[in-house]
Coordinates of C-alpha atoms and ligand atoms in Angstrom, one line a residue:
M1 CA 0.0 0.0 0.0
R2 CA 1.2 3.5 -0.8
Y3 CA 0.1 6.6 0.9
R4 CA -0.6 9.9 -0.9
V5 CA 0.6 12.8 1.2
T6 CA 0.1 16.5 0.5
L7 CA 3.5 18.3 0.5
I8 CA 3.7 22.0 1.0
E9 CA 7.3 23.0 0.4
G10 CA 6.9 26.4 1.9
D11 CA 9.1 29.5 1.8
G12 CA 12.7 30.4 2.4
I13 CA 14.6 27.2 3.3
G14 CA 11.3 25.2 3.0
P15 CA 12.0 23.7 -0.5
E16 CA 15.6 22.7 0.6
V17 CA 14.5 21.0 3.8
T18 CA 11.4 19.3 2.4
A19 CA 13.4 18.0 -0.6
A20 CA 16.1 16.6 1.7
T21 CA 13.4 14.9 3.8
A22 CA 11.7 13.3 0.7
E23 CA 15.1 12.0 -0.3
V24 CA 15.8 10.3 3.1
L25 CA 12.3 8.9 3.2
E26 CA 12.6 7.5 -0.3
A27 CA 15.9 5.9 0.6
A28 CA 14.4 4.4 3.8
G29 CA 11.6 2.8 1.7
A30 CA 8.7 4.9 2.9
P31 CA 5.6 4.0 0.8
I32 CA 4.7 7.6 0.0
E33 CA 3.7 9.5 -3.1
W34 CA 3.9 13.2 -2.7
E35 CA 1.2 15.6 -4.0
K36 CA 3.0 18.9 -4.1
M37 CA 0.7 21.8 -3.4
P38 CA 1.3 25.6 -3.1
G39 CA 1.3 27.4 0.3
G40 CA 2.8 30.5 1.9
L41 CA 4.3 33.6 0.2
R42 CA 4.9 31.9 -3.1
A43 CA 1.3 30.8 -3.3
F44 CA 0.1 34.3 -2.3
E45 CA 2.2 35.8 -5.2
A46 CA 0.9 33.2 -7.7
F47 CA -2.7 32.9 -6.6
G48 CA -3.5 35.8 -4.3
E49 CA -4.0 33.3 -1.4
P50 CA -1.4 32.0 1.0
M51 CA -3.4 28.9 1.6
P52 CA -5.3 28.2 -1.7
R53 CA -8.5 26.1 -1.6
P54 CA -7.0 23.3 -3.8
T55 CA -4.2 22.9 -1.2
L56 CA -6.8 22.6 1.6
D57 CA -8.8 20.1 -0.5
S58 CA -5.7 18.0 -1.2
I59 CA -5.1 17.7 2.6
L60 CA -8.7 16.9 3.2
R61 CA -8.6 14.2 0.5
N62 CA -5.2 12.7 1.6
K63 CA -5.9 13.1 5.4
V64 CA -2.2 13.7 5.9
G65 CA 0.1 16.6 4.9
L66 CA 3.8 17.6 5.4
K67 CA 4.6 21.2 5.5
G68 CA 7.7 23.3 5.3
P69 CA 7.8 26.7 7.1
L70 CA 5.6 29.5 5.7
A71 CA 6.5 33.2 5.7
T72 CA 4.1 35.6 7.3
P73 CA 5.0 39.2 6.1
K74 CA 5.5 41.6 8.9
G75 CA 3.1 44.5 8.9
G76 CA 0.4 42.8 6.9
G77 CA -0.3 41.6 3.3
Y78 CA -2.2 38.5 4.5
R79 CA -3.0 36.7 7.7
S80 CA -0.8 33.8 8.7
A81 CA -1.3 30.9 6.4
N82 CA -0.5 28.6 9.4
V83 CA -3.4 30.1 11.3
A84 CA -5.7 29.8 8.2
L85 CA -4.7 26.1 7.9
R86 CA -5.4 25.3 11.5
K87 CA -8.7 27.2 11.5
T88 CA -10.1 25.9 8.2
L89 CA -9.2 22.3 8.8
D90 CA -10.0 22.6 12.5
L91 CA -6.6 21.2 13.6
F92 CA -7.4 21.6 17.3
V93 CA -4.3 19.8 18.7
G94 CA -0.8 21.2 18.5
W95 CA 1.4 18.1 19.1
R96 CA 5.0 18.4 19.9
P97 CA 7.0 15.5 21.3
V98 CA 10.2 16.6 22.9
R99 CA 13.0 14.0 23.5
S100 CA 16.7 14.2 24.3
L101 CA 18.7 12.9 21.4
P102 CA 21.3 10.5 22.7
S103 CA 24.1 12.0 20.6
L104 CA 23.3 15.7 21.1
V105 CA 24.9 17.2 24.2
T106 CA 22.5 19.5 26.0
R107 CA 22.2 20.6 29.6
H108 CA 19.5 18.0 30.4
H109 CA 19.4 14.2 29.5
G110 CA 16.5 11.9 29.5
V111 CA 13.9 14.4 28.6
D112 CA 10.9 12.6 27.1
L113 CA 7.8 14.7 27.2
V114 CA 5.0 15.7 25.0
V115 CA 3.4 19.2 24.7
L116 CA -0.2 19.2 23.6
R117 CA -1.6 22.6 22.8
E118 CA -5.3 23.5 22.3
N119 CA -5.1 25.4 19.0
T120 CA -8.5 27.0 18.5
Q121 CA -9.4 29.1 21.5
D122 CA -8.0 31.3 24.3
L123 CA -6.5 34.7 23.6
Y124 CA -5.7 33.5 20.0
A125 CA -9.3 33.6 19.1
G126 CA -8.3 37.0 17.9
I127 CA -11.2 38.9 19.4
E128 CA -9.6 42.3 20.2
H129 CA -11.1 45.7 20.3
E130 CA -10.8 49.2 21.7
I131 CA -13.6 49.9 24.2
T132 CA -12.7 53.6 24.8
P133 CA -9.9 55.6 23.2
G134 CA -6.7 54.2 24.7
T135 CA -8.2 51.1 26.3
V136 CA -8.1 47.9 24.4
V137 CA -9.3 44.4 25.4
T138 CA -8.7 40.9 24.1
L139 CA -11.1 38.1 24.9
K140 CA -9.8 34.9 26.3
V141 CA -12.3 32.3 25.1
S142 CA -12.7 28.9 26.8
T143 CA -15.6 26.6 26.0
A144 CA -16.2 23.4 27.9
E145 CA -16.6 21.6 24.6
A146 CA -13.1 22.5 23.3
G147 CA -11.7 21.7 26.7
R148 CA -13.3 18.2 26.7
R149 CA -12.4 17.6 23.1
I150 CA -8.6 18.1 23.6
A151 CA -8.7 16.4 27.0
A152 CA -10.2 13.3 25.3
W153 CA -7.5 13.5 22.7
A154 CA -4.7 13.8 25.3
F155 CA -6.0 10.8 27.3
E156 CA -6.5 8.6 24.2
Y157 CA -3.0 9.6 23.1
A158 CA -1.6 8.6 26.5
R159 CA -3.5 5.3 26.4
T160 CA -2.4 4.3 22.9
Q161 CA 1.2 5.4 23.3
G162 CA 1.8 3.9 26.7
R163 CA 2.2 7.2 28.4
R164 CA 1.6 7.1 32.2
R165 CA 0.7 10.6 33.2
V166 CA -1.1 13.6 31.8
T167 CA -0.7 17.0 33.5
V168 CA -3.0 20.0 32.7
V169 CA -1.4 23.4 33.0
H170 CA -3.2 26.6 34.2
K171 CA -3.3 29.9 36.0
R172 CA -6.4 29.0 37.9
S173 CA -5.5 31.2 40.8
V174 CA -5.9 34.4 38.8
L175 CA -8.3 33.1 36.1
P176 CA -10.7 30.8 38.0
R177 CA -13.4 30.9 35.3
T178 CA -11.5 30.4 32.1
D179 CA -8.6 28.3 33.3
G180 CA -10.8 26.7 35.9
A181 CA -13.1 25.5 33.1
F182 CA -10.2 24.0 31.2
V183 CA -9.0 22.1 34.3
D184 CA -12.6 21.0 35.2
A185 CA -13.0 19.6 31.6
F186 CA -9.7 17.7 32.0
Y187 CA -10.7 16.0 35.2
D188 CA -14.2 15.3 33.9
V189 CA -12.9 13.4 30.9
G190 CA -10.0 12.0 32.9
A191 CA -12.6 10.1 35.1
N192 CA -12.9 7.7 32.1
Y193 CA -9.1 7.0 32.3
P194 CA -8.5 5.9 35.9
F195 CA -5.4 3.9 34.8
I196 CA -3.6 7.1 33.7
Q197 CA -2.1 9.4 36.3
Q198 CA -3.6 12.9 36.1
D199 CA -2.6 16.0 37.8
D200 CA -2.5 19.8 37.3
V201 CA 0.3 22.3 37.7
S202 CA 0.3 26.1 37.6
L203 CA 2.2 27.6 34.6
D204 CA 4.8 29.3 36.9
D205 CA 5.5 26.0 38.7
L206 CA 5.8 24.2 35.4
S207 CA 8.2 26.8 34.0
L208 CA 10.5 26.4 37.0
G209 CA 10.2 22.6 36.9
L210 CA 11.0 22.4 33.2
V211 CA 14.1 24.4 33.5
Q212 CA 15.3 22.6 36.6
E213 CA 14.1 19.0 36.2
P214 CA 12.4 18.4 32.8
E215 CA 12.8 14.6 33.1
R216 CA 10.0 14.4 35.5
F217 CA 7.3 15.5 33.1
D218 CA 5.3 13.3 30.7
V219 CA 2.3 14.5 28.7
L220 CA 1.5 18.2 29.2
L221 CA -1.9 19.7 28.2
L222 CA -2.1 23.5 27.7
Q223 CA -4.3 26.2 26.3
N224 CA -3.3 28.0 23.2
L225 CA -1.0 30.9 24.5
Y226 CA 0.7 28.8 27.3
G227 CA 1.1 26.0 24.8
D228 CA 2.7 28.2 22.2
I229 CA 5.3 29.5 24.7
I230 CA 6.0 26.2 26.5
S231 CA 6.4 24.2 23.4
D232 CA 9.3 26.4 22.3
L233 CA 10.8 26.4 25.8
A234 CA 10.6 22.6 25.8
A235 CA 12.3 22.4 22.4
G236 CA 15.1 24.5 23.9
L237 CA 15.7 21.8 26.5
V238 CA 16.8 19.3 23.9
G239 CA 18.7 21.4 21.4
G240 CA 16.2 23.9 19.9
L241 CA 13.7 24.2 17.2
G242 CA 15.9 22.5 14.7
V243 CA 15.6 19.1 16.4
V244 CA 12.0 18.7 17.4
P245 CA 9.1 17.6 15.3
G246 CA 5.6 19.0 15.3
A247 CA 2.1 18.4 14.0
N248 CA -1.3 20.0 14.0
V249 CA -4.0 17.4 14.2
G250 CA -7.8 17.4 13.8
K251 CA -10.5 14.8 13.9
H252 CA -9.7 13.3 10.5
V253 CA -6.7 15.2 9.3
A254 CA -3.1 15.7 10.5
V255 CA -0.5 18.2 9.1
F256 CA 3.1 17.5 10.1
E257 CA 5.4 20.5 10.1
A258 CA 8.8 22.0 10.9
V259 CA 8.4 24.2 14.0
H260 CA 11.1 26.6 12.9
G261 CA 10.6 29.5 10.5
T262 CA 11.7 30.1 6.9
A263 CA 15.3 31.2 8.0
P264 CA 15.5 34.0 5.4
D265 CA 19.1 34.7 6.4
I266 CA 20.3 31.3 5.0
A267 CA 17.6 30.5 2.4
G268 CA 19.0 29.2 -0.9
Q269 CA 22.5 28.8 0.5
G270 CA 22.4 25.0 1.0
K271 CA 23.1 25.4 4.7
A272 CA 19.7 24.6 6.2
N273 CA 19.3 21.7 8.7
P274 CA 16.5 19.4 7.4
L275 CA 16.2 17.5 10.8
A276 CA 13.1 19.3 12.1
V277 CA 11.1 18.5 8.9
L278 CA 12.6 15.0 8.7
M279 CA 11.7 14.3 12.4
S280 CA 8.1 15.6 11.7
A281 CA 8.0 13.1 8.8
V282 CA 9.1 10.3 11.1
L283 CA 6.2 11.3 13.4
M284 CA 4.0 11.2 10.4
L285 CA 5.2 7.6 9.6
D286 CA 4.4 6.6 13.2
H287 CA 0.9 8.2 12.9
M288 CA 0.3 6.2 9.7
G289 CA 1.4 3.0 11.4
E290 CA 4.6 2.7 9.4
R291 CA 6.7 2.1 12.5
R292 CA 9.4 0.0 10.8
V293 CA 10.4 2.7 8.4
A294 CA 10.1 5.4 11.1
D295 CA 12.5 3.4 13.3
R296 CA 15.0 3.1 10.5
V297 CA 15.1 6.8 10.0
R298 CA 15.3 7.4 13.7
A299 CA 18.3 5.1 13.9
S300 CA 20.0 6.9 11.1
I301 CA 19.4 10.3 12.8
D302 CA 21.0 9.0 16.0
H303 CA 23.9 7.5 14.2
T304 CA 24.5 10.6 12.0
L305 CA 24.4 13.0 15.0
A306 CA 27.0 10.8 16.8
G307 CA 29.4 11.5 13.9
P308 CA 31.2 14.6 12.7
I309 CA 28.9 15.6 9.8
R310 CA 26.4 18.2 11.1
T311 CA 25.0 21.4 9.8
G312 CA 26.1 24.8 11.1
D313 CA 23.2 25.3 13.6
L314 CA 24.3 22.0 15.3
G315 CA 28.0 23.2 15.5
G316 CA 29.2 21.4 12.4
R317 CA 30.3 22.6 8.9
A318 CA 28.3 20.4 6.6
G319 CA 25.7 21.8 4.2
T320 CA 22.2 20.4 3.6
A321 CA 23.4 18.0 0.8
E322 CA 26.3 16.5 2.7
F323 CA 24.2 16.0 5.9
T324 CA 21.4 14.5 3.9
A325 CA 23.8 12.1 2.2
A326 CA 25.1 11.1 5.6
L327 CA 21.6 10.4 6.8
I328 CA 21.0 8.2 3.8
D329 CA 24.3 6.4 4.3
N330 CA 23.5 5.7 7.9
L331 CA 20.1 4.1 7.3
P332 CA 20.3 0.6 8.8
R333 CA 20.9 -2.0 6.0
Ligands
NAI1 P1 13.4 31.3 11.9 O1 13.1 30.1 12.7 O2 13.1 31.3 10.5 O3 14.9 31.7 12.1 C1 15.5 32.0 13.4 C2 17.0 31.6 13.3 O4 17.1 30.1 13.3 C3 17.7 32.1 12.0 O5 19.0 32.4 12.4 C4 17.7 30.9 11.1 O6 18.8 30.9 10.2 C5 17.8 29.7 12.1 N1 17.1 28.5 11.6 C6 15.8 28.2 11.5 N2 15.6 27.0 11.0 C7 16.8 26.5 10.7 C8 17.2 25.3 10.0 N3 16.3 24.4 9.6 N4 18.5 25.1 9.8 C9 19.4 26.0 10.2 N5 19.1 27.2 10.8 C10 17.8 27.5 11.0 O7 12.5 32.5 12.6 P2 12.2 34.0 12.2 O8 13.4 34.6 11.6 O9 11.6 34.6 13.4 O10 11.1 33.9 11.1 C11 11.3 33.9 9.7 C12 9.9 33.7 9.0 O11 9.4 32.4 9.3 C13 8.8 34.7 9.3 O12 8.1 35.1 8.1 C14 7.9 33.9 10.2 O13 6.6 34.3 10.1 C15 8.1 32.5 9.6 N6 7.8 31.4 10.6 C16 7.0 30.4 10.1 C17 6.8 29.3 11.0 C18 6.0 28.2 10.4 O14 5.6 28.1 9.2 N7 5.7 27.1 11.2 C19 7.3 29.3 12.4 C20 8.1 30.4 12.7 C21 8.3 31.4 11.9

């Protein structure tokens, strides 16, 4: 069986890192046919839309997409294509597994946690207005329905992936209604999962704990704003945005993506590190049930990072092509 997957190359270094990823996957024997579709700045220039309808339709048809980074022009032009993608396809879960790589030296070892972010509500609902001249407000939206939906996803995820604990994060002390509702929905749904440990932690306690002892966390469930910040902080614990995968997942559709941006400073120079997109593609293979191919690529990543060939952002001198060739060479025979 071959899977058809929508591929959005994206802007800046996007075409370089997605091409490198496709090469490694092909060499690893991933049964994938890519359907390349436009997205981001190049799509906006060509079609007047950063996320054209045919691209969305392709993802809906294929159920799975892989996406390079998309540029969002500062000061306007169009609204973020990433936000459009999440909203239109109702990709309500931001999924970011964060694991220490055995061969990458960082301050902490043995980090193995998962950040799950509610993608559709909270302050990012974008309801902002000026109530009197000089006074502006933003609404923090929290519905019980969205809270229950993501809590159910988190517990099912923990159950199927053999995770032992899910922790909900909040600032209930200052936001008893909104954050309180999110925590209540979590425990309500959690009652159906008595075999999974469940607890809650305030955002400030979590921040301290992550910096001091990140090894003690397992699955973390957060609202939109907290999740946005903590997912990047967590990536920093294991080596940064270049070495963590990410995905946005809905009821029927999942889009896997690099969590870094378009890196305009190095775009087109053959220097970009393809690991973040490649690791997202590995997560995609896991999601499809292609565990064997995913494990082969994971083994190659570990093996490659243990050697001297690395891109500049990881302290090496290799370009994208040399690094990609090493990843292919190091695939288990
Ligand atoms: P950035 O992540 O593109 O760059 C920050 C720094 O990290 C730069 O020095 C860059 O060279 C480096 N870097 C990033 N990815 C790298 C890789 N794979 N290999 C080697 N070095 C890498 O963040 P920035 O500059 O804030 O954003 C640039 C553009 O990207 C903006 O238009 C922004 O809107 C967009 N962006 C898109 C995202 C997405 O599509 N998911 C996420 C973040 C930013």
